[in-house]
mmCIF file of C-alpha atoms in Angstrom:
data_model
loop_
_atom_site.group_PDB
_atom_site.id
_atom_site.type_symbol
_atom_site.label_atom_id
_atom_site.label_comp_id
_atom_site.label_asym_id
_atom_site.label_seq_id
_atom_site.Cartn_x
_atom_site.Cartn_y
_atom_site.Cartn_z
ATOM 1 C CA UNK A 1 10.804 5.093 16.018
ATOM 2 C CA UNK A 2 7.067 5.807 14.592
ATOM 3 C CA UNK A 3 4.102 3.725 15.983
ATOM 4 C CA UNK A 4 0.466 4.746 15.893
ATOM 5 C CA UNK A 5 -2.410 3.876 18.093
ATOM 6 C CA UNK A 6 -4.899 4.848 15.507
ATOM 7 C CA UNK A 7 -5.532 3.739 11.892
ATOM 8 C CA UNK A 8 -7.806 4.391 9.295
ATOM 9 C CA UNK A 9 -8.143 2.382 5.319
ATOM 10 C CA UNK A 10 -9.306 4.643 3.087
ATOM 11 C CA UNK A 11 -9.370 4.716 -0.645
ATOM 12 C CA UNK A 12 -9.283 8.672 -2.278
ATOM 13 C CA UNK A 13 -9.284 9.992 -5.944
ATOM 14 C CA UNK A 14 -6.082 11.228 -7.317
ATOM 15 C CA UNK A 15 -5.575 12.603 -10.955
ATOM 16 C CA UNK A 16 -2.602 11.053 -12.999
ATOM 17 C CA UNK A 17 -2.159 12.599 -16.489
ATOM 18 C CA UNK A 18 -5.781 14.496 -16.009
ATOM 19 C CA UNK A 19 -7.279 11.270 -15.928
ATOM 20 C CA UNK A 20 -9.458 10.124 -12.174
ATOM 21 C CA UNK A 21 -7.490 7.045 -10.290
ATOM 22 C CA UNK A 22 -8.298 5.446 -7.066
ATOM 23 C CA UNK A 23 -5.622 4.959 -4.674
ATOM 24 C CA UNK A 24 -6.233 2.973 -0.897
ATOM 25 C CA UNK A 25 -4.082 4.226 1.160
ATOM 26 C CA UNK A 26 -3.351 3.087 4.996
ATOM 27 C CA UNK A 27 -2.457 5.948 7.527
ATOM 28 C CA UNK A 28 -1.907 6.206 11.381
ATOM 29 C CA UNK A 29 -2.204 8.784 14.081
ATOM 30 C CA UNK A 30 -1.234 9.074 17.792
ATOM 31 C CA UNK A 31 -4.585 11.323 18.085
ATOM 32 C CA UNK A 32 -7.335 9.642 16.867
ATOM 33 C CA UNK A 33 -9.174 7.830 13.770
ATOM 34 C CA UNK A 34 -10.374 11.556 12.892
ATOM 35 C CA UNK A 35 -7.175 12.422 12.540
ATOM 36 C CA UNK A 36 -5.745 9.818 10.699
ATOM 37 C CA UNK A 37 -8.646 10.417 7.981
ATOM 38 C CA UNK A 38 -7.344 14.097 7.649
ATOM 39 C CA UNK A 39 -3.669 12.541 7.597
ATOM 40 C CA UNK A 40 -5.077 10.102 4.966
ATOM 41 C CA UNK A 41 -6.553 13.275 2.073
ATOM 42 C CA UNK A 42 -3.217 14.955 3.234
ATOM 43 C CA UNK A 43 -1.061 12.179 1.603
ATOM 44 C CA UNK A 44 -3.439 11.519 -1.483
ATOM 45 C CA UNK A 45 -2.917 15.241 -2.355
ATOM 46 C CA UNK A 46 1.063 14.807 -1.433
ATOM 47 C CA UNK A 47 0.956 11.485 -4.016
ATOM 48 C CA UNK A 48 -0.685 13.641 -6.626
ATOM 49 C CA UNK A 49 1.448 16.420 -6.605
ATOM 50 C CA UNK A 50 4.303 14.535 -6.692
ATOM 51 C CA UNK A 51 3.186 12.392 -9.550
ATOM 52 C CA UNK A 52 2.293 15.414 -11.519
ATOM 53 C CA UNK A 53 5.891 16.988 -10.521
ATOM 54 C CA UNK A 54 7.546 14.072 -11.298
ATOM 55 C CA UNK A 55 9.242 14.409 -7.786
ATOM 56 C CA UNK A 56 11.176 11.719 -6.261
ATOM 57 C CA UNK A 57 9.748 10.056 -2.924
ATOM 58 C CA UNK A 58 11.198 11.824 0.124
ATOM 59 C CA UNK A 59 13.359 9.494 2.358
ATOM 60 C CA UNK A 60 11.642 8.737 5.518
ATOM 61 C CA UNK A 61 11.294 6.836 9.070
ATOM 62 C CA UNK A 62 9.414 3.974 8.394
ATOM 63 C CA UNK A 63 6.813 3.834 10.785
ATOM 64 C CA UNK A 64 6.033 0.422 12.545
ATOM 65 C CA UNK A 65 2.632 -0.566 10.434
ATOM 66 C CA UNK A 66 1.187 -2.888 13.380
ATOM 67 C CA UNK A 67 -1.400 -2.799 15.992
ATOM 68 C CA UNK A 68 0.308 -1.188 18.888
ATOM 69 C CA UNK A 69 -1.028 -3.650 22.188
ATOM 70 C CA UNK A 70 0.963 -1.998 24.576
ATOM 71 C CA UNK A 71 2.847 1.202 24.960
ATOM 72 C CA UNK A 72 5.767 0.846 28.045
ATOM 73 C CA UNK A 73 7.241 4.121 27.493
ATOM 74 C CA UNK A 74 8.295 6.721 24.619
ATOM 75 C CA UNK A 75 11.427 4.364 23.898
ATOM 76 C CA UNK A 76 9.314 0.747 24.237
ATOM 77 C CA UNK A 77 6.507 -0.323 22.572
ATOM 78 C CA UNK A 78 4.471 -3.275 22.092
ATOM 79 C CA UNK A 79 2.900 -4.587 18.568
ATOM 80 C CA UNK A 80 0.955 -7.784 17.078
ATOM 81 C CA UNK A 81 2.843 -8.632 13.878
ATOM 82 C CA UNK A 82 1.689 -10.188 10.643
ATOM 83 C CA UNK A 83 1.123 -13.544 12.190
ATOM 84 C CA UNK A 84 -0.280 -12.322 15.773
ATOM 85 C CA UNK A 85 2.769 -12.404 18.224
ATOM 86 C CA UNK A 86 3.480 -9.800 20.304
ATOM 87 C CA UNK A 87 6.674 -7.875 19.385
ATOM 88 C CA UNK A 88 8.925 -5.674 21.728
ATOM 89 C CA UNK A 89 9.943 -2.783 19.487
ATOM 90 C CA UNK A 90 12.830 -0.655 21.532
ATOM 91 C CA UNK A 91 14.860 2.215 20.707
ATOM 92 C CA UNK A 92 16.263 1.627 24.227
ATOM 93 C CA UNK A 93 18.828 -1.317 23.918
ATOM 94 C CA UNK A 94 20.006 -3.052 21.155
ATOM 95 C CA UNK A 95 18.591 -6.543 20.408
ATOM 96 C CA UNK A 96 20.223 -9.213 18.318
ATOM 97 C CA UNK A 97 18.679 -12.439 17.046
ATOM 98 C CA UNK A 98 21.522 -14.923 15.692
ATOM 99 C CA UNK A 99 20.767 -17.841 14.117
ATOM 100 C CA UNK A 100 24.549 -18.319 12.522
ATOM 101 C CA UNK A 101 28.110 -17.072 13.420
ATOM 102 C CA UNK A 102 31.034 -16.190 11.382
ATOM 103 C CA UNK A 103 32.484 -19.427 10.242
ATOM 104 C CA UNK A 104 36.906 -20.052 10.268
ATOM 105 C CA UNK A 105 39.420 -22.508 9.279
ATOM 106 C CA UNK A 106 39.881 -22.165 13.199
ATOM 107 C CA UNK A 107 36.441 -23.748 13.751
ATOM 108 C CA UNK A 108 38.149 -26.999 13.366
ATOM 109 C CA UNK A 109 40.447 -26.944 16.159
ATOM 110 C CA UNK A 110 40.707 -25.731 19.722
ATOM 111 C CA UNK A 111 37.312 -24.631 21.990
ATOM 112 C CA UNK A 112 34.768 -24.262 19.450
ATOM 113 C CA UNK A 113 35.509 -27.896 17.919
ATOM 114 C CA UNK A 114 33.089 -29.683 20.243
ATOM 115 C CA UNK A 115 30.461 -26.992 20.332
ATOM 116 C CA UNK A 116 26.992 -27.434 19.433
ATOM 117 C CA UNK A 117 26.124 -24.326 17.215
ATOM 118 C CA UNK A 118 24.256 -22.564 19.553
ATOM 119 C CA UNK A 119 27.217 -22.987 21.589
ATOM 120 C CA UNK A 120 29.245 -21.796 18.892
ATOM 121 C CA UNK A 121 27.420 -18.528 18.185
ATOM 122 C CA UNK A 122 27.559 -17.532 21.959
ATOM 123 C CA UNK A 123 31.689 -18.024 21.921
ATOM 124 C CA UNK A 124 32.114 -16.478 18.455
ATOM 125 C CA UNK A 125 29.763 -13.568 20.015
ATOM 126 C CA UNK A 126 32.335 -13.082 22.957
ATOM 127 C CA UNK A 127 34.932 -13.245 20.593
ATOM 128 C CA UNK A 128 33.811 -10.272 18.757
ATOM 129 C CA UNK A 129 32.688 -8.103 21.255
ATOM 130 C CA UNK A 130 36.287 -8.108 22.657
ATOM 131 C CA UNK A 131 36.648 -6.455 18.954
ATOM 132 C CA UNK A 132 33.688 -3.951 18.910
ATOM 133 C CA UNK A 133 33.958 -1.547 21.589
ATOM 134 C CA UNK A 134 30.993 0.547 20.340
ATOM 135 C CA UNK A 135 28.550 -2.365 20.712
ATOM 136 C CA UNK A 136 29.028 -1.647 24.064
ATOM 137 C CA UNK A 137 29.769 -4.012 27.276
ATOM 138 C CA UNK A 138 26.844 -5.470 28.920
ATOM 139 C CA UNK A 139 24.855 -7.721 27.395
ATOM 140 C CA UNK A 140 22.109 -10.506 28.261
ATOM 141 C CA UNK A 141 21.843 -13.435 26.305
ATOM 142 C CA UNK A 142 19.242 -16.109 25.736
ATOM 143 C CA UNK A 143 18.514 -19.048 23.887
ATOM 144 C CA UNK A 144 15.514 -18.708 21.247
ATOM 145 C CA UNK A 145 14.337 -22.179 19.101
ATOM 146 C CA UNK A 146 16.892 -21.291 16.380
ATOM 147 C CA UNK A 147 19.502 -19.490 17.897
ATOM 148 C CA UNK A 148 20.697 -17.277 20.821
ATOM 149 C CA UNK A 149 18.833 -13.659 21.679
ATOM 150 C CA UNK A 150 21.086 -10.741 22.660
ATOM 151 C CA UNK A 151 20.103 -7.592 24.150
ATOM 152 C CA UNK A 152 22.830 -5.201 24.605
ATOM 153 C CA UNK A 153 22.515 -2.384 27.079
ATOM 154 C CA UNK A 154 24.178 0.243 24.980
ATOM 155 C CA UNK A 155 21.490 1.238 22.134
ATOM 156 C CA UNK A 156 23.211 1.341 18.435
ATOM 157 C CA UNK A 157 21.174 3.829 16.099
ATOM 158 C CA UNK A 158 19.836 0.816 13.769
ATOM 159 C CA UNK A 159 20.211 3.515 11.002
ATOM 160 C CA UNK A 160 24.041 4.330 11.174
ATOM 161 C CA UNK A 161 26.493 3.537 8.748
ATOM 162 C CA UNK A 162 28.923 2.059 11.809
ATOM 163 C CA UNK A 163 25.906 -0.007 13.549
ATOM 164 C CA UNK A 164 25.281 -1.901 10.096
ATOM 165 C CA UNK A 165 28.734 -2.662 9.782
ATOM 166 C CA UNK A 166 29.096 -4.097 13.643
ATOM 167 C CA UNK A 167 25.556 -6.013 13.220
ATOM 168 C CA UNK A 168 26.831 -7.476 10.078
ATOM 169 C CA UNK A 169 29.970 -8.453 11.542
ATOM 170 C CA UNK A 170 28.511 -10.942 14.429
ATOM 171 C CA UNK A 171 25.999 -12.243 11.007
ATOM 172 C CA UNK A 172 22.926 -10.796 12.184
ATOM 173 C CA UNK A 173 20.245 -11.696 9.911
ATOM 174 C CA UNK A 174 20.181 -9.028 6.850
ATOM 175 C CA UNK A 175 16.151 -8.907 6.584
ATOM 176 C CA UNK A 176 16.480 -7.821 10.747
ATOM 177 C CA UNK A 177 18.880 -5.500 9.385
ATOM 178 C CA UNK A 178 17.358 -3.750 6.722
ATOM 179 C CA UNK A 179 14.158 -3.540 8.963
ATOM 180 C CA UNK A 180 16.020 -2.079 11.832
ATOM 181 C CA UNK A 181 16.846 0.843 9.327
ATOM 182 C CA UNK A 182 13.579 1.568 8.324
ATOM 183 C CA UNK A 183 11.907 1.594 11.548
ATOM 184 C CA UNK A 184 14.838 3.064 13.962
ATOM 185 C CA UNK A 185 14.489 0.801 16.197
ATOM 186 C CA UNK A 186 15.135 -3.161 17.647
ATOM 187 C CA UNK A 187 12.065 -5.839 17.820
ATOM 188 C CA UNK A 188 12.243 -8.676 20.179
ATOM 189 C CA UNK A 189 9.217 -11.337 20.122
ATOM 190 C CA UNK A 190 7.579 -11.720 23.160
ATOM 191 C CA UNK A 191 5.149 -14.339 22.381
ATOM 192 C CA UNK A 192 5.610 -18.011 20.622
ATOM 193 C CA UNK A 193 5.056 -18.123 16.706
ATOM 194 C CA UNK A 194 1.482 -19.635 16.488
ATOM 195 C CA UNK A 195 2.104 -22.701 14.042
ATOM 196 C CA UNK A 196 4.772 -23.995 16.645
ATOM 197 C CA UNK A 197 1.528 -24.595 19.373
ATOM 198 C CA UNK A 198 -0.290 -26.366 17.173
ATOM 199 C CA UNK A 199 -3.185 -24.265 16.798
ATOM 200 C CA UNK A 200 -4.825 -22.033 13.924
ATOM 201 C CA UNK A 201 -2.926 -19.331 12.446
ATOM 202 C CA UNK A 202 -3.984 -16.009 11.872
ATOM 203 C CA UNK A 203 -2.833 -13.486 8.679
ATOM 204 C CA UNK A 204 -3.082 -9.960 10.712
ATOM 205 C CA UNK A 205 -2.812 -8.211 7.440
ATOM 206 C CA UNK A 206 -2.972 -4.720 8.397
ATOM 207 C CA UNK A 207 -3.458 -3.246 12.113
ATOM 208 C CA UNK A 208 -7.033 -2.838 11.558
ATOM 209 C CA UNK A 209 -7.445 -6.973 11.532
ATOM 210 C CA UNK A 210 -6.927 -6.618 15.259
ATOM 211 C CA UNK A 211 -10.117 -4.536 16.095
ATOM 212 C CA UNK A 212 -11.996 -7.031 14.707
ATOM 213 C CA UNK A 213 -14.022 -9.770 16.709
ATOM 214 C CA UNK A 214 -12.490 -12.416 15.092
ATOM 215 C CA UNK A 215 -9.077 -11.434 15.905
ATOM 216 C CA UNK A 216 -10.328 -11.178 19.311
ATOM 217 C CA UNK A 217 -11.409 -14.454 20.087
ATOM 218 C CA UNK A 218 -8.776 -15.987 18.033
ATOM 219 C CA UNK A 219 -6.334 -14.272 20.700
ATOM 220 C CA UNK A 220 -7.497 -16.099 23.629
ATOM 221 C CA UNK A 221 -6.727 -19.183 22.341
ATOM 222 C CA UNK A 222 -3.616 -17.701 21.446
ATOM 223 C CA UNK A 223 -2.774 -16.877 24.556
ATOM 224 C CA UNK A 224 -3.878 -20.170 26.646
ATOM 225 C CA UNK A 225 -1.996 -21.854 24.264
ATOM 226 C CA UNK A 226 1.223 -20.133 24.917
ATOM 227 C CA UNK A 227 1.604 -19.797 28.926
ATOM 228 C CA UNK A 228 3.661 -23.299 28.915
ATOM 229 C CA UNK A 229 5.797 -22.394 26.180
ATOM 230 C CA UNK A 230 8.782 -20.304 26.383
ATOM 231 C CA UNK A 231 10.172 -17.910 23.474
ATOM 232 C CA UNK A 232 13.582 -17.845 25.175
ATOM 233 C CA UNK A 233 15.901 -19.416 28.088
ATOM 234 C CA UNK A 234 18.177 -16.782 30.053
ATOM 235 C CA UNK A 235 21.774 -18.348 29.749
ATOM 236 C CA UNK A 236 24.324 -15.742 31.224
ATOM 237 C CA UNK A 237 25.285 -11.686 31.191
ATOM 238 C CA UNK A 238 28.043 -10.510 30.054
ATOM 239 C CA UNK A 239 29.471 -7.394 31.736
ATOM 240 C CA UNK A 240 27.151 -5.682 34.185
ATOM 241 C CA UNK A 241 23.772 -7.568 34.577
ATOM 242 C CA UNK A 242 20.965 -5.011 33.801
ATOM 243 C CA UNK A 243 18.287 -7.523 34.535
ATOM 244 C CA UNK A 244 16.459 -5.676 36.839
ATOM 245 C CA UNK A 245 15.809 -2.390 34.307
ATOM 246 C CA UNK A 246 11.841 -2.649 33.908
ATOM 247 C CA UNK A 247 11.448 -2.954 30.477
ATOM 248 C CA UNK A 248 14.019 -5.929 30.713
ATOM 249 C CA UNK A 249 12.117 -7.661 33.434
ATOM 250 C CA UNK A 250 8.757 -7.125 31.172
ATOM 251 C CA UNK A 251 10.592 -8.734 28.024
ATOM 252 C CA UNK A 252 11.673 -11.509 30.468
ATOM 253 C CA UNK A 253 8.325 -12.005 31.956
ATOM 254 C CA UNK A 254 6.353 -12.097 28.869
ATOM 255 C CA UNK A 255 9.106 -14.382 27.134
ATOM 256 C CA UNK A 256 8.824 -17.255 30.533
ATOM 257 C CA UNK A 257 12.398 -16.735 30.124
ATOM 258 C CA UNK A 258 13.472 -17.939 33.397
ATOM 259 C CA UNK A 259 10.521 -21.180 33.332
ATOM 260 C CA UNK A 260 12.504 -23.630 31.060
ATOM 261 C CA UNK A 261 9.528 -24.004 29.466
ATOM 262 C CA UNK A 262 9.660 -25.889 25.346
ATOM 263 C CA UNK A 263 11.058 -23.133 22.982
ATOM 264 C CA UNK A 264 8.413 -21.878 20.281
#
């Protein structure tokens, strides 16, 4: 997992075909904006040359292009996404958002029958852990406005061949997938998605949008607006509770999981 505390936009000059382009280019750095501006003329001259090699782009860790808010420990970080929630990015445990479960001729008789979906996705969950001995064998699960939450205390490398095949398996979401990959690592939302409180949105467009004033204020309100609100109910555990483990508790905390507070 790759996060930055420091970012720079810059725009440099490249030469493609002996001819002057413009390129903007946005880079991070753990040290400081200098150093992100030296990171930044370091890739403009790595984009030239390989443009004038012809050289295919190297494979590569995604790093996590958001504001970082909050940083928990090496393994747990915190980050305002695109529309100014706060995301839980973890290379710790594994977390699961399921909206949908793996649908069977079964569904029409016996237990599931005369469960409501989210119901459903819980049982059909159970069903396939019993299955998947690598997912592991604790788990904490919560109810989110679309679906149920899982965090599993056994981290799955997001990246591995095996882990996509087990996530796609208990249908998580393919975009979650795919971004897993990338970024080696989980996200969890902490905070409600704005448009569900009623209030104005925000378009945090790159992580510089968050240094700005209006950013700032627009985050109070943000935040007023979400202490009655939950992003997710605790339901049960599953195997070994692991509730205390602090970055658990903080995803708990900031999520008013345990206030039965309206989902949003």
């Amino acid at each position: 997992m790759k996060y930055f505390k420091y970012w720079v936009k810059e725009t440099h000059r490249i030469r493609v075909a002996g001819q002057p382009e413009e390129i903007k280019l946005l880079v991070g750095s753990n040290e400081s904006k200098e150093a992100a501006s030296a990171q930044a003329l370091l890739r403009a001259r790595d984009i030239e040359a390989r443009i004038q090699n012809r050289d295919a782009r190297d494979d590569y860790e995604s790093g996590i292009k958001e504001h970082v808010s909050r940083v928990l420990d090496d393994a747990n970080v915190v980050t305002i996404c695109r529309y100014g929630a706060k995301i839980l990015n973890t290379a710790q445990y594994t977390v699961l958002d399921l909206d949908d479960y793996p649908k069977s001729f079964c569904d029409l008789f016996g237990a599931a029958r005369k469960m409501t979906k989210k119901e459903r996705i819980v049982f059909k969950f159970e069903q396939a852990v019993a299955k998947l001995p690598a997912l592991g064998s604790d788990f904490r699960i919560y109810e989110t406005a679309n679906g149920i939450r899982v965090i599993g205390k056994q981290y799955l490398d997001p990246a591995a061949p095996r882990s996509m095949q087990i996530m796609r398996k208990v249908h998580v979401d393919w975009l979650y997938m795919v971004l897993s990959c990338k970024q080696r690592c989980f996200r969890a939302r902490l905070s409600p998605k704005p448009y569900r409180l009623g209030i104005k949105t925000i378009k945090v467009s790159s992580p510089l949008v968050c240094e700005t004033d209006e950013y700032q204020r627009w985050d109070q309100m943000y935040e007023a607006a979400s202490r009655d609100v939950s992003v997710v109910h605790y339901l049960k555990s599953i195997g070994k509770d692991f509730a205390r483990d602090p970055v658990v508790r903080f995803h708990d905390e900031q999520c008013n999981a345990h206030k039965g507070f309206k989902l949003a």
